[in-house]
Amino acid sequence: GAVVSQHPSRVICKSGTSVKIECRSLDFQATTMFWYRQFPKQSLMLMATSNEGSKATYEQGVEKDKFLINHASLTLSTLTVTSAHPEDSSFYICSALGQGRNEQFFGPGTRLTVL
Amino acid sequence: KQEVTQIPAALSVPEGENLVLNCSFTDSAIYNLQWFRQDPGKGLTSLLLIQSSQREQTSGRLNASLDKSSGRSTLYIAASQPGDSATYLCAVPPSNQAGTALIFGKGTTLSVSS
């Protein structure tokens, strides 16, 4: 089956620092990747849609200058949380969609804790 | 705007019981519906994907049904085991299109005791 990895799996940082999270499709090319955020005991909420070679599309209420997304290749998308604050602490999950597929494959998630 | 609701929010059963998890969605024009499992602090594991033209899908002890007209899906788990303890999420695309993000319910947290 299709495998999606995320790195790091867990990160703790100080307030004001920037954190980069990588999402990779390991055995298929992902034309589209999605970034979700999940707060404790809540469901996953879409943050942005990332298409290879173009600018990401952000959901309403998600600051594009704070959550920088780069999808430079068909197997890698990165999410950078700039100037992180404690309220950005959350579980970030990416998913990838291959060409011609209608099923998303999810990464294992990244737990971000901002002190 | 598509909304997904899952009932119950939590469920505790003894080992061996058969159980049903419910999912409802407000816009019946969906492309497909997917059930996931999430263990605490972990990512999502896809369990079953039902296309809009299908009525059900089966995988092992799991059976998912889809009734588009009524906006409902059920996940049936037969002979539950302690290893089935997890949160089960239902998700649909926001419209009748492939290749879009998913809208998730809040999940049903299942606890199976031995």
mmCIF file of N, CA and C in Angstrom, chain A residues 10 32 34 36 38 41-46 49 91 93 97 101-109 111, chain B residues 31-32 34 36 38 41-46 49 51 89-90 98-107:
data_model
loop_
_atom_site.group_PDB
_atom_site.id
_atom_site.type_symbol
_atom_site.label_atom_id
_atom_site.label_comp_id
_atom_site.label_asym_id
_atom_site.label_seq_id
_atom_site.Cartn_x
_atom_site.Cartn_y
_atom_site.Cartn_z
ATOM 1 N N ARG A 10 7.791 14.162 16.701
ATOM 2 C CA ARG A 10 7.493 14.950 17.899
ATOM 3 C C ARG A 10 8.528 16.068 17.994
ATOM 4 N N THR A 32 -0.954 16.137 -5.030
ATOM 5 C CA THR A 32 -1.625 16.972 -4.039
ATOM 6 C C THR A 32 -1.377 16.421 -2.645
ATOM 7 N N PHE A 34 -2.298 17.378 1.572
ATOM 8 C CA PHE A 34 -3.143 18.170 2.455
ATOM 9 C C PHE A 34 -2.509 18.227 3.844
ATOM 10 N N TYR A 36 -3.482 18.911 7.812
ATOM 11 C CA TYR A 36 -4.557 18.994 8.783
ATOM 12 C C TYR A 36 -3.967 19.286 10.161
ATOM 13 N N GLN A 38 -5.047 18.833 14.387
ATOM 14 C CA GLN A 38 -5.974 18.191 15.308
ATOM 15 C C GLN A 38 -5.655 18.615 16.730
ATOM 16 N N LYS A 41 -8.879 15.928 21.604
ATOM 17 C CA LYS A 41 -10.281 15.514 21.612
ATOM 18 C C LYS A 41 -11.116 16.203 20.534
ATOM 19 N N GLN A 42 -10.470 16.700 19.525
ATOM 20 C CA GLN A 42 -11.181 17.305 18.403
ATOM 21 C C GLN A 42 -10.897 16.509 17.134
ATOM 22 N N SER A 43 -11.649 16.818 16.110
ATOM 23 C CA SER A 43 -11.429 16.128 14.856
ATOM 24 C C SER A 43 -10.342 16.824 14.048
ATOM 25 N N LEU A 44 -9.980 16.229 12.945
ATOM 26 C CA LEU A 44 -8.998 16.842 12.065
ATOM 27 C C LEU A 44 -9.645 17.988 11.300
ATOM 28 N N MET A 45 -8.920 19.093 11.221
ATOM 29 C CA MET A 45 -9.402 20.245 10.471
ATOM 30 C C MET A 45 -8.390 20.567 9.383
ATOM 31 N N LEU A 46 -8.878 20.739 8.171
ATOM 32 C CA LEU A 46 -8.004 21.059 7.054
ATOM 33 C C LEU A 46 -7.411 22.446 7.228
ATOM 34 N N THR A 49 -4.269 23.104 1.267
ATOM 35 C CA THR A 49 -4.069 22.146 0.187
ATOM 36 C C THR A 49 -2.824 22.557 -0.576
ATOM 37 N N PHE A 91 -1.467 18.604 16.987
ATOM 38 C CA PHE A 91 -1.041 17.426 16.226
ATOM 39 C C PHE A 91 -1.250 17.761 14.760
ATOM 40 N N ILE A 93 -1.073 16.628 10.846
ATOM 41 C CA ILE A 93 -1.086 15.419 10.023
ATOM 42 C C ILE A 93 -1.175 15.804 8.548
ATOM 43 N N LEU A 97 -2.201 12.476 -2.025
ATOM 44 C CA LEU A 97 -3.104 11.957 -3.040
ATOM 45 C C LEU A 97 -2.289 11.736 -4.303
ATOM 46 N N ARG A 101 -5.780 9.036 -8.296
ATOM 47 C CA ARG A 101 -6.344 8.323 -7.149
ATOM 48 C C ARG A 101 -7.415 9.175 -6.475
ATOM 49 N N ASN A 102 -8.356 8.504 -5.825
ATOM 50 C CA ASN A 102 -9.319 9.258 -5.033
ATOM 51 C C ASN A 102 -9.246 8.887 -3.569
ATOM 52 N N GLU A 103 -8.208 8.190 -3.174
ATOM 53 C CA GLU A 103 -8.027 7.821 -1.773
ATOM 54 C C GLU A 103 -6.800 8.537 -1.241
ATOM 55 N N GLN A 104 -6.962 9.124 -0.041
ATOM 56 C CA GLN A 104 -5.851 9.808 0.593
ATOM 57 C C GLN A 104 -5.136 8.855 1.535
ATOM 58 N N PHE A 105 -3.835 9.036 1.602
ATOM 59 C CA PHE A 105 -3.017 8.249 2.513
ATOM 60 C C PHE A 105 -2.375 9.202 3.504
ATOM 61 N N PHE A 106 -2.527 8.870 4.769
ATOM 62 C CA PHE A 106 -2.138 9.789 5.823
ATOM 63 C C PHE A 106 -0.777 9.440 6.422
ATOM 64 N N GLY A 107 -0.070 10.493 6.810
ATOM 65 C CA GLY A 107 1.168 10.320 7.540
ATOM 66 C C GLY A 107 0.877 10.028 8.997
ATOM 67 N N PRO A 108 1.903 9.677 9.772
ATOM 68 C CA PRO A 108 1.717 9.325 11.180
ATOM 69 C C PRO A 108 1.539 10.521 12.099
ATOM 70 N N GLY A 109 1.691 11.719 11.576
ATOM 71 C CA GLY A 109 1.468 12.912 12.393
ATOM 72 C C GLY A 109 2.714 13.422 13.085
ATOM 73 N N ARG A 111 3.604 15.747 16.541
ATOM 74 C CA ARG A 111 3.121 16.417 17.755
ATOM 75 C C ARG A 111 4.011 17.609 18.045
ATOM 76 N N TYR B 31 -18.623 11.885 -3.028
ATOM 77 C CA TYR B 31 -17.918 11.054 -3.985
ATOM 78 C C TYR B 31 -17.601 9.688 -3.388
ATOM 79 N N ASN B 32 -17.228 9.716 -2.110
ATOM 80 C CA ASN B 32 -16.971 8.479 -1.390
ATOM 81 C C ASN B 32 -17.018 8.754 0.103
ATOM 82 N N GLN B 34 -15.036 7.401 3.835
ATOM 83 C CA GLN B 34 -13.923 6.614 4.346
ATOM 84 C C GLN B 34 -14.008 6.492 5.861
ATOM 85 N N PHE B 36 -11.717 5.556 9.251
ATOM 86 C CA PHE B 36 -10.339 5.479 9.714
ATOM 87 C C PHE B 36 -10.320 5.034 11.174
ATOM 88 N N GLN B 38 -7.836 5.663 14.608
ATOM 89 C CA GLN B 38 -6.750 6.451 15.159
ATOM 90 C C GLN B 38 -6.465 5.987 16.580
ATOM 91 N N GLY B 41 -2.497 9.474 20.100
ATOM 92 C CA GLY B 41 -1.238 10.103 19.732
ATOM 93 C C GLY B 41 -0.663 9.642 18.410
ATOM 94 N N LYS B 42 -1.451 8.932 17.642
ATOM 95 C CA LYS B 42 -0.956 8.387 16.382
ATOM 96 C C LYS B 42 -1.708 8.973 15.192
ATOM 97 N N GLY B 43 -1.230 8.622 14.001
ATOM 98 C CA GLY B 43 -1.895 9.061 12.780
ATOM 99 C C GLY B 43 -3.099 8.203 12.467
ATOM 100 N N LEU B 44 -3.551 8.295 11.230
ATOM 101 C CA LEU B 44 -4.758 7.603 10.814
ATOM 102 C C LEU B 44 -4.439 6.341 10.030
ATOM 103 N N THR B 45 -5.221 5.305 10.293
ATOM 104 C CA THR B 45 -5.151 4.082 9.506
ATOM 105 C C THR B 45 -6.453 3.937 8.751
ATOM 106 N N SER B 46 -6.372 3.866 7.433
ATOM 107 C CA SER B 46 -7.592 3.710 6.644
ATOM 108 C C SER B 46 -8.140 2.301 6.817
ATOM 109 N N LEU B 49 -12.958 2.156 2.425
ATOM 110 C CA LEU B 49 -13.350 3.243 1.532
ATOM 111 C C LEU B 49 -14.544 2.758 0.726
ATOM 112 N N GLN B 51 -17.136 3.747 -2.252
ATOM 113 C CA GLN B 51 -17.448 4.669 -3.331
ATOM 114 C C GLN B 51 -18.944 4.998 -3.290
ATOM 115 N N LEU B 89 -12.919 7.267 13.032
ATOM 116 C CA LEU B 89 -13.305 8.501 12.366
ATOM 117 C C LEU B 89 -13.951 8.201 11.013
ATOM 118 N N CYS B 90 -14.971 8.956 10.734
ATOM 119 C CA CYS B 90 -15.670 8.879 9.452
ATOM 120 C C CYS B 90 -15.344 10.176 8.701
ATOM 121 N N ALA B 98 -13.629 14.033 -6.752
ATOM 122 C CA ALA B 98 -12.481 13.264 -6.292
ATOM 123 C C ALA B 98 -11.308 14.206 -6.072
ATOM 124 N N GLY B 99 -10.350 13.748 -5.291
ATOM 125 C CA GLY B 99 -9.121 14.504 -5.144
ATOM 126 C C GLY B 99 -9.203 15.732 -4.273
ATOM 127 N N THR B 100 -10.158 15.776 -3.391
ATOM 128 C CA THR B 100 -10.272 16.922 -2.490
ATOM 129 C C THR B 100 -9.980 16.487 -1.065
ATOM 130 N N ALA B 101 -9.811 17.481 -0.192
ATOM 131 C CA ALA B 101 -9.573 17.174 1.211
ATOM 132 C C ALA B 101 -10.817 16.525 1.810
ATOM 133 N N LEU B 102 -10.669 16.040 3.018
ATOM 134 C CA LEU B 102 -11.768 15.348 3.681
ATOM 135 C C LEU B 102 -12.312 16.163 4.841
ATOM 136 N N ILE B 103 -13.596 15.978 5.088
ATOM 137 C CA ILE B 103 -14.234 16.556 6.268
ATOM 138 C C ILE B 103 -14.493 15.412 7.228
ATOM 139 N N PHE B 104 -13.996 15.574 8.432
ATOM 140 C CA PHE B 104 -14.043 14.502 9.424
ATOM 141 C C PHE B 104 -15.112 14.741 10.473
ATOM 142 N N GLY B 105 -15.667 13.637 10.967
ATOM 143 C CA GLY B 105 -16.455 13.710 12.183
ATOM 144 C C GLY B 105 -15.519 13.767 13.374
ATOM 145 N N LYS B 106 -16.097 13.941 14.572
ATOM 146 C CA LYS B 106 -15.273 14.020 15.780
ATOM 147 C C LYS B 106 -14.850 12.654 16.280
ATOM 148 N N GLY B 107 -15.450 11.616 15.721
ATOM 149 C CA GLY B 107 -15.012 10.275 16.065
ATOM 150 C C GLY B 107 -15.812 9.616 17.167
#
